[in-house]
Amino acid sequence: MEGEAEARKSLRGPRTIIWLLTARCNLKCSWCYAARFSKWGAELGTAEALGLIREAAAAGVRYLGLSGGEVSLRPDLPQLVRAASASGMSVGLVTNGTLLTEELLAELAACRVHVFLSIDGVRRETHERIRGPGTWEKVLAAARMMTRRGIGFSAVFAVGRANYREAPAFVGLVRELGAAGACLIPVMPAGRATAELVLGTREMVEVLEGVEGAAEELGFPVSLWCVPFAGLVTRSPRVRFFACRSAGAEMDIAPNGEVLLCDVLDLSLGNVRGGLIRAWEEQQKSEVVRALVRPPRSAPCAGCPERNRCRGGCFARAFLATGDLYAPDPLCPRVAGACGNRTHPGPL
């Protein structure tokens, strides 16, 4: 009976939902992975979206992360944010910042939304090479508007070969802009991102060492996304990282309602248009999901001191590189042939 009760409890709902509200965007960033969703069919309409938010609240969802595309292109965004906030969920929102208005920011401030502002360089030339002409001043203006309104925001740096040497300086820029923290995520070889834009292990290690030094020097927090092996390189308490939670406690939703194993992979587990709880149950019963919660550990993961925190690294990156969800993360220093620390760096 106790086991059945625990099983029912685990099927109640995810703790976190990451929802790509739209595939539409006013920019054409060189390494966007979400553009592919424009071919997946109609995004959820306002009534469907509000219904999903009500279901999420009833299921006990604690955090709703809204992304795109560019979320501010949805005219019903304020309505959706108000509904989610009123239900007791914490709300986060990823934006390129170029379309933010004082009116929209007032709504976000009233709902205590935490904004994640995409900045892909510390120089105009770098940022605009990736995101397009005229975007640099607009993203800086967005940061200034949020600072004036007291809106909590973090800056997100998609790090690839075009900008990785600017990663340490990015931490300083973010601090000067008044952000709460700096977030970095490696570019994935998905969507528009071709293989030559993606970091290799040597470059990733350089990034980790550089941002750790900046975080320590400035006393500023850094969050690493999709780099669960970072503990092999960094030891600073100011640098946070974590294993992917999407397999166990998170639901990723595409604009058309498809439930994804990860939002960079075209692997569907169901659709919320048939009901959130039903989709969650299908996700939890998936053999793939169950295996990813406790992934098999082969060499070099089996003997790694970070194996319990890392859990084999990013399964999406492994799948994109090898076609195997359970393969070790190819970006990891140990997997690439390095032992992953500064004292004995090994070959890369």
Short mmCIF file of N, CA, C and O in Angstrom, two decimals, residues 99-205:
data_model
loop_
_atom_site.label_atom_id
_atom_site.label_comp_id
_atom_site.label_asym_id
_atom_site.label_seq_id
_atom_site.Cartn_x
_atom_site.Cartn_y
_atom_site.Cartn_z
N LEU A 99 12.06 43.64 -27.50
CA LEU A 99 10.68 44.08 -27.62
C LEU A 99 10.05 44.45 -26.28
O LEU A 99 8.85 44.73 -26.23
N LEU A 100 10.83 44.46 -25.23
CA LEU A 100 10.28 44.79 -23.91
C LEU A 100 9.86 46.25 -23.86
O LEU A 100 10.58 47.14 -24.32
N THR A 101 8.68 46.48 -23.30
CA THR A 101 8.16 47.84 -23.14
C THR A 101 7.96 48.12 -21.66
O THR A 101 7.92 47.21 -20.83
N GLU A 102 7.81 49.39 -21.33
CA GLU A 102 7.56 49.76 -19.94
C GLU A 102 6.25 49.13 -19.44
O GLU A 102 6.15 48.73 -18.28
N GLU A 103 5.26 49.05 -20.34
CA GLU A 103 3.96 48.48 -19.95
C GLU A 103 4.09 46.99 -19.61
O GLU A 103 3.55 46.53 -18.59
N LEU A 104 4.81 46.24 -20.46
CA LEU A 104 5.00 44.82 -20.18
C LEU A 104 5.82 44.62 -18.91
O LEU A 104 5.52 43.76 -18.09
N LEU A 105 6.86 45.43 -18.74
CA LEU A 105 7.70 45.31 -17.55
C LEU A 105 6.91 45.61 -16.29
O LEU A 105 7.16 45.02 -15.23
N ALA A 106 5.95 46.52 -16.36
CA ALA A 106 5.10 46.80 -15.20
C ALA A 106 4.31 45.56 -14.80
O ALA A 106 4.16 45.26 -13.61
N GLU A 107 3.81 44.84 -15.79
CA GLU A 107 3.09 43.59 -15.51
C GLU A 107 4.03 42.55 -14.88
O GLU A 107 3.67 41.86 -13.92
N LEU A 108 5.22 42.43 -15.45
CA LEU A 108 6.17 41.45 -14.93
C LEU A 108 6.58 41.79 -13.50
O LEU A 108 6.73 40.91 -12.65
N ALA A 109 6.75 43.07 -13.24
CA ALA A 109 7.12 43.51 -11.89
C ALA A 109 6.00 43.19 -10.90
O ALA A 109 6.25 42.71 -9.79
N ALA A 110 4.75 43.45 -11.30
CA ALA A 110 3.62 43.21 -10.41
C ALA A 110 3.48 41.73 -10.07
O ALA A 110 3.03 41.37 -8.97
N CYS A 111 3.88 40.86 -11.01
CA CYS A 111 3.77 39.42 -10.80
C CYS A 111 5.07 38.80 -10.28
O CYS A 111 5.17 37.57 -10.15
N ARG A 112 6.06 39.64 -10.01
CA ARG A 112 7.36 39.18 -9.48
C ARG A 112 8.01 38.12 -10.36
O ARG A 112 8.55 37.12 -9.88
N VAL A 113 7.94 38.35 -11.65
CA VAL A 113 8.56 37.44 -12.62
C VAL A 113 10.07 37.68 -12.63
O VAL A 113 10.52 38.82 -12.63
N HIS A 114 10.83 36.59 -12.63
CA HIS A 114 12.28 36.71 -12.79
C HIS A 114 12.58 36.57 -14.27
O HIS A 114 12.20 35.59 -14.92
N VAL A 115 13.27 37.55 -14.83
CA VAL A 115 13.56 37.59 -16.26
C VAL A 115 14.97 37.09 -16.53
O VAL A 115 15.91 37.42 -15.79
N PHE A 116 15.10 36.28 -17.58
CA PHE A 116 16.40 35.82 -18.05
C PHE A 116 16.65 36.50 -19.39
O PHE A 116 15.96 36.21 -20.38
N LEU A 117 17.61 37.40 -19.41
CA LEU A 117 17.87 38.25 -20.56
C LEU A 117 19.05 37.70 -21.36
O LEU A 117 20.15 37.55 -20.83
N SER A 118 18.83 37.40 -22.63
CA SER A 118 19.87 36.80 -23.47
C SER A 118 20.86 37.85 -23.95
O SER A 118 20.48 38.80 -24.64
N ILE A 119 22.12 37.67 -23.57
CA ILE A 119 23.22 38.54 -24.02
C ILE A 119 24.35 37.63 -24.46
O ILE A 119 24.88 36.86 -23.66
N ASP A 120 24.74 37.71 -25.72
CA ASP A 120 25.71 36.75 -26.24
C ASP A 120 27.08 37.35 -26.54
O ASP A 120 27.82 36.83 -27.39
N GLY A 121 27.43 38.42 -25.86
CA GLY A 121 28.75 38.99 -26.02
C GLY A 121 28.94 40.14 -25.06
O GLY A 121 27.97 40.63 -24.46
N VAL A 122 30.16 40.57 -24.88
CA VAL A 122 30.43 41.76 -24.06
C VAL A 122 30.76 42.95 -24.95
O VAL A 122 30.97 44.05 -24.46
N ARG A 123 30.81 42.70 -26.25
CA ARG A 123 31.04 43.77 -27.22
C ARG A 123 29.89 43.79 -28.22
O ARG A 123 29.31 42.75 -28.54
N ARG A 124 29.57 44.97 -28.70
CA ARG A 124 28.51 45.09 -29.69
C ARG A 124 28.75 44.14 -30.88
O ARG A 124 27.83 43.46 -31.34
N GLU A 125 30.00 44.11 -31.36
CA GLU A 125 30.30 43.32 -32.55
C GLU A 125 29.97 41.84 -32.34
O GLU A 125 29.43 41.18 -33.23
N THR A 126 30.33 41.32 -31.18
CA THR A 126 30.10 39.91 -30.91
C THR A 126 28.61 39.61 -30.79
O THR A 126 28.08 38.68 -31.43
N HIS A 127 27.93 40.38 -29.98
CA HIS A 127 26.50 40.15 -29.75
C HIS A 127 25.72 40.27 -31.06
O HIS A 127 24.86 39.43 -31.37
N GLU A 128 26.01 41.29 -31.85
CA GLU A 128 25.24 41.52 -33.08
C GLU A 128 25.62 40.56 -34.19
O GLU A 128 24.81 40.28 -35.08
N ARG A 129 26.83 40.01 -34.15
CA ARG A 129 27.19 38.98 -35.12
C ARG A 129 26.31 37.75 -34.93
O ARG A 129 25.97 37.04 -35.88
N ILE A 130 25.91 37.49 -33.70
CA ILE A 130 25.09 36.32 -33.38
C ILE A 130 23.60 36.64 -33.47
O ILE A 130 22.83 35.86 -34.01
N ARG A 131 23.20 37.81 -32.97
CA ARG A 131 21.78 38.13 -32.82
C ARG A 131 21.24 39.15 -33.81
O ARG A 131 20.03 39.33 -33.88
N GLY A 132 22.11 39.81 -34.55
CA GLY A 132 21.63 40.71 -35.59
C GLY A 132 21.88 42.17 -35.30
O GLY A 132 22.00 42.58 -34.13
N PRO A 133 21.96 43.01 -36.35
CA PRO A 133 22.24 44.44 -36.19
C PRO A 133 21.17 45.14 -35.34
O PRO A 133 19.98 44.84 -35.43
N GLY A 134 21.64 46.06 -34.50
CA GLY A 134 20.73 46.86 -33.70
C GLY A 134 20.29 46.24 -32.40
O GLY A 134 19.58 46.87 -31.60
N THR A 135 20.71 45.00 -32.12
CA THR A 135 20.23 44.31 -30.92
C THR A 135 20.99 44.70 -29.66
O THR A 135 20.48 44.55 -28.54
N TRP A 136 22.22 45.19 -29.81
CA TRP A 136 23.05 45.48 -28.64
C TRP A 136 22.47 46.60 -27.79
O TRP A 136 22.28 46.43 -26.58
N GLU A 137 22.16 47.72 -28.38
CA GLU A 137 21.61 48.84 -27.61
C GLU A 137 20.26 48.48 -27.02
O GLU A 137 19.92 48.91 -25.91
N LYS A 138 19.49 47.68 -27.73
CA LYS A 138 18.16 47.31 -27.22
C LYS A 138 18.26 46.41 -25.99
O LYS A 138 17.47 46.54 -25.05
N VAL A 139 19.22 45.47 -26.01
CA VAL A 139 19.32 44.58 -24.85
C VAL A 139 19.87 45.33 -23.64
O VAL A 139 19.45 45.10 -22.50
N LEU A 140 20.78 46.29 -23.87
CA LEU A 140 21.26 47.11 -22.75
C LEU A 140 20.15 48.01 -22.22
O LEU A 140 20.03 48.20 -21.00
N ALA A 141 19.31 48.54 -23.12
CA ALA A 141 18.17 49.36 -22.68
C ALA A 141 17.20 48.53 -21.84
O ALA A 141 16.65 49.02 -20.85
N ALA A 142 16.99 47.27 -22.24
CA ALA A 142 16.11 46.39 -21.49
C ALA A 142 16.65 46.16 -20.08
O ALA A 142 15.89 46.18 -19.09
N ALA A 143 17.95 45.95 -19.97
CA ALA A 143 18.56 45.77 -18.65
C ALA A 143 18.39 47.00 -17.79
O ALA A 143 18.06 46.91 -16.59
N ARG A 144 18.57 48.18 -18.38
CA ARG A 144 18.41 49.42 -17.61
C ARG A 144 16.97 49.61 -17.16
O ARG A 144 16.72 50.05 -16.02
N MET A 145 16.00 49.28 -18.02
CA MET A 145 14.59 49.42 -17.65
C MET A 145 14.25 48.49 -16.48
O MET A 145 13.53 48.89 -15.56
N MET A 146 14.76 47.27 -16.51
CA MET A 146 14.46 46.33 -15.43
C MET A 146 15.11 46.79 -14.12
O MET A 146 14.51 46.66 -13.05
N THR A 147 16.31 47.31 -14.22
CA THR A 147 16.98 47.81 -13.02
C THR A 147 16.20 48.96 -12.40
O THR A 147 16.01 49.02 -11.18
N ARG A 148 15.70 49.87 -13.23
CA ARG A 148 14.90 51.00 -12.72
C ARG A 148 13.64 50.53 -12.02
O ARG A 148 13.23 51.10 -11.01
N ARG A 149 13.03 49.49 -12.55
CA ARG A 149 11.78 49.00 -11.99
C ARG A 149 11.99 48.01 -10.85
O ARG A 149 11.03 47.54 -10.25
N GLY A 150 13.21 47.66 -10.58
CA GLY A 150 13.48 46.70 -9.51
C GLY A 150 13.09 45.28 -9.85
O GLY A 150 12.80 44.47 -8.96
N ILE A 151 13.08 44.96 -11.15
CA ILE A 151 12.75 43.60 -11.58
C ILE A 151 13.99 42.72 -11.46
O ILE A 151 15.06 43.06 -11.96
N GLY A 152 13.84 41.61 -10.79
CA GLY A 152 14.96 40.68 -10.69
C GLY A 152 15.24 40.03 -12.03
O GLY A 152 14.33 39.50 -12.67
N PHE A 153 16.47 40.11 -12.47
CA PHE A 153 16.81 39.47 -13.74
C PHE A 153 18.21 38.91 -13.70
O PHE A 153 19.07 39.36 -12.95
N SER A 154 18.41 37.89 -14.51
CA SER A 154 19.73 37.30 -14.74
C SER A 154 20.02 37.41 -16.23
O SER A 154 19.10 37.50 -17.04
N ALA A 155 21.28 37.40 -16.59
CA ALA A 155 21.66 37.43 -18.00
C ALA A 155 22.14 36.05 -18.40
O ALA A 155 22.83 35.37 -17.63
N VAL A 156 21.76 35.64 -19.60
CA VAL A 156 22.09 34.30 -20.10
C VAL A 156 23.01 34.42 -21.31
O VAL A 156 22.69 35.13 -22.27
N PHE A 157 24.11 33.72 -21.26
CA PHE A 157 25.15 33.75 -22.29
C PHE A 157 25.20 32.38 -22.93
O PHE A 157 25.61 31.40 -22.30
N ALA A 158 24.73 32.27 -24.18
CA ALA A 158 24.87 31.02 -24.92
C ALA A 158 26.29 30.97 -25.46
O ALA A 158 26.67 31.76 -26.33
N VAL A 159 27.09 30.08 -24.93
CA VAL A 159 28.53 30.13 -25.20
C VAL A 159 28.91 29.12 -26.29
O VAL A 159 28.63 27.93 -26.19
N GLY A 160 29.53 29.66 -27.34
CA GLY A 160 29.99 28.84 -28.45
C GLY A 160 31.35 29.35 -28.93
O GLY A 160 31.97 30.21 -28.29
N ARG A 161 31.78 28.87 -30.05
CA ARG A 161 33.11 29.24 -30.53
C ARG A 161 33.22 30.70 -30.93
O ARG A 161 34.31 31.26 -30.95
N ALA A 162 32.08 31.34 -31.22
CA ALA A 162 32.12 32.74 -31.64
C ALA A 162 32.32 33.71 -30.48
O ALA A 162 32.66 34.87 -30.70
N ASN A 163 32.13 33.24 -29.23
CA ASN A 163 32.17 34.20 -28.11
C ASN A 163 32.79 33.66 -26.83
O ASN A 163 32.82 34.37 -25.82
N TYR A 164 33.31 32.42 -26.83
CA TYR A 164 33.70 31.81 -25.56
C TYR A 164 34.82 32.55 -24.84
O TYR A 164 34.90 32.51 -23.60
N ARG A 165 35.66 33.27 -25.57
CA ARG A 165 36.75 33.99 -24.90
C ARG A 165 36.22 35.21 -24.13
O ARG A 165 36.95 35.79 -23.33
N GLU A 166 34.99 35.60 -24.38
CA GLU A 166 34.40 36.72 -23.66
C GLU A 166 33.64 36.28 -22.40
O GLU A 166 33.09 37.11 -21.69
N ALA A 167 33.61 34.98 -22.14
CA ALA A 167 32.82 34.47 -21.02
C ALA A 167 33.24 35.08 -19.67
O ALA A 167 32.37 35.50 -18.90
N PRO A 168 34.53 35.17 -19.32
CA PRO A 168 34.88 35.77 -18.04
C PRO A 168 34.45 37.23 -17.94
O PRO A 168 33.93 37.67 -16.89
N ALA A 169 34.62 38.00 -19.02
CA ALA A 169 34.21 39.41 -19.01
C ALA A 169 32.71 39.55 -18.93
O ALA A 169 32.19 40.57 -18.42
N PHE A 170 31.98 38.55 -19.42
CA PHE A 170 30.51 38.57 -19.33
C PHE A 170 30.05 38.65 -17.87
O PHE A 170 29.08 39.35 -17.55
N VAL A 171 30.74 37.96 -16.99
CA VAL A 171 30.38 38.00 -15.57
C VAL A 171 30.46 39.43 -15.05
O VAL A 171 29.57 39.90 -14.33
N GLY A 172 31.52 40.14 -15.41
CA GLY A 172 31.66 41.53 -14.99
C GLY A 172 30.61 42.43 -15.60
O GLY A 172 30.06 43.32 -14.93
N LEU A 173 30.29 42.24 -16.88
CA LEU A 173 29.26 43.04 -17.54
C LEU A 173 27.91 42.87 -16.86
O LEU A 173 27.20 43.86 -16.59
N VAL A 174 27.56 41.64 -16.57
CA VAL A 174 26.28 41.34 -15.94
C VAL A 174 26.17 42.02 -14.58
O VAL A 174 25.14 42.59 -14.21
N ARG A 175 27.27 41.98 -13.84
CA ARG A 175 27.28 42.64 -12.53
C ARG A 175 27.06 44.14 -12.68
O ARG A 175 26.29 44.75 -11.92
N GLU A 176 27.72 44.74 -13.65
CA GLU A 176 27.57 46.19 -13.88
C GLU A 176 26.15 46.55 -14.30
O GLU A 176 25.66 47.65 -13.97
N LEU A 177 25.47 45.66 -14.99
CA LEU A 177 24.11 45.94 -15.45
C LEU A 177 23.07 45.83 -14.35
O LEU A 177 21.91 46.19 -14.54
N GLY A 178 23.47 45.30 -13.20
CA GLY A 178 22.54 45.19 -12.08
C GLY A 178 21.80 43.88 -12.01
O GLY A 178 20.79 43.77 -11.30
N ALA A 179 22.28 42.88 -12.73
CA ALA A 179 21.62 41.57 -12.73
C ALA A 179 21.88 40.84 -11.42
O ALA A 179 22.83 41.13 -10.69
N ALA A 180 21.02 39.85 -11.14
CA ALA A 180 21.17 39.04 -9.94
C ALA A 180 22.23 37.96 -10.12
O ALA A 180 22.79 37.46 -9.13
N GLY A 181 22.50 37.58 -11.35
CA GLY A 181 23.49 36.54 -11.59
C GLY A 181 23.78 36.39 -13.07
O GLY A 181 23.08 36.94 -13.92
N ALA A 182 24.84 35.65 -13.36
CA ALA A 182 25.24 35.35 -14.72
C ALA A 182 25.00 33.87 -14.99
O ALA A 182 25.39 33.02 -14.19
N CYS A 183 24.34 33.55 -16.09
CA CYS A 183 24.05 32.18 -16.48
C CYS A 183 24.75 31.88 -17.80
O CYS A 183 24.74 32.71 -18.71
N LEU A 184 25.35 30.72 -17.89
CA LEU A 184 26.01 30.31 -19.13
C LEU A 184 25.52 28.94 -19.54
O LEU A 184 25.36 28.05 -18.70
N ILE A 185 25.27 28.77 -20.84
CA ILE A 185 24.83 27.48 -21.37
C ILE A 185 25.57 27.21 -22.67
O ILE A 185 25.63 28.07 -23.56
N PRO A 186 26.18 26.04 -22.82
CA PRO A 186 26.86 25.73 -24.08
C PRO A 186 25.87 25.61 -25.23
O PRO A 186 24.77 25.08 -25.07
N VAL A 187 26.25 26.11 -26.38
CA VAL A 187 25.43 25.96 -27.59
C VAL A 187 25.33 24.48 -27.92
O VAL A 187 26.32 23.75 -27.89
N MET A 188 24.11 24.04 -28.21
CA MET A 188 23.87 22.64 -28.59
C MET A 188 23.83 22.52 -30.12
O MET A 188 23.34 23.43 -30.80
N PRO A 189 24.29 21.41 -30.68
CA PRO A 189 24.24 21.22 -32.13
C PRO A 189 22.84 20.84 -32.59
O PRO A 189 22.57 19.73 -33.05
N ALA A 190 21.90 21.79 -32.46
CA ALA A 190 20.50 21.56 -32.81
C ALA A 190 19.95 22.82 -33.46
O ALA A 190 20.46 23.91 -33.25
N GLY A 191 18.89 22.66 -34.24
CA GLY A 191 18.31 23.82 -34.91
C GLY A 191 19.28 24.44 -35.90
O GLY A 191 19.87 23.75 -36.73
N ARG A 192 19.49 25.76 -35.77
CA ARG A 192 20.40 26.45 -36.69
C ARG A 192 21.87 26.24 -36.33
O ARG A 192 22.76 26.59 -37.11
N ALA A 193 22.15 25.74 -35.15
CA ALA A 193 23.53 25.62 -34.69
C ALA A 193 24.24 24.46 -35.39
O ALA A 193 23.91 23.30 -35.17
N THR A 194 25.20 24.79 -36.22
CA THR A 194 26.00 23.78 -36.89
C THR A 194 27.16 23.36 -36.01
O THR A 194 27.51 24.03 -35.03
N ALA A 195 27.78 22.25 -36.35
CA ALA A 195 28.83 21.67 -35.51
C ALA A 195 29.99 22.63 -35.27
O ALA A 195 30.59 22.64 -34.18
N GLU A 196 30.32 23.47 -36.27
CA GLU A 196 31.47 24.36 -36.10
C GLU A 196 31.20 25.49 -35.11
O GLU A 196 32.13 26.19 -34.69
N LEU A 197 29.96 25.69 -34.70
CA LEU A 197 29.63 26.73 -33.72
C LEU A 197 29.72 26.22 -32.28
O LEU A 197 29.72 27.01 -31.34
N VAL A 198 29.81 24.91 -32.13
CA VAL A 198 29.74 24.28 -30.81
C VAL A 198 31.14 24.16 -30.20
O VAL A 198 32.12 23.88 -30.89
N LEU A 199 31.22 24.36 -28.88
CA LEU A 199 32.50 24.27 -28.18
C LEU A 199 33.04 22.85 -28.15
O LEU A 199 32.28 21.88 -28.05
N GLY A 200 34.36 22.75 -28.18
CA GLY A 200 35.03 21.50 -27.87
C GLY A 200 35.39 21.48 -26.39
O GLY A 200 35.23 22.47 -25.67
N THR A 201 35.91 20.35 -25.93
CA THR A 201 36.20 20.21 -24.50
C THR A 201 37.27 21.19 -24.03
O THR A 201 37.17 21.77 -22.95
N ARG A 202 38.31 21.37 -24.81
CA ARG A 202 39.38 22.29 -24.41
C ARG A 202 38.81 23.69 -24.17
O ARG A 202 39.12 24.35 -23.18
N GLU A 203 37.95 24.14 -25.07
CA GLU A 203 37.35 25.47 -24.94
C GLU A 203 36.41 25.52 -23.75
O GLU A 203 36.34 26.53 -23.03
N MET A 204 35.67 24.43 -23.51
CA MET A 204 34.75 24.40 -22.38
C MET A 204 35.51 24.51 -21.06
O MET A 204 35.10 25.22 -20.14
N VAL A 205 36.61 23.81 -20.95
CA VAL A 205 37.43 23.89 -19.74
C VAL A 205 37.95 25.31 -19.55
O VAL A 205 37.96 25.85 -18.43
#
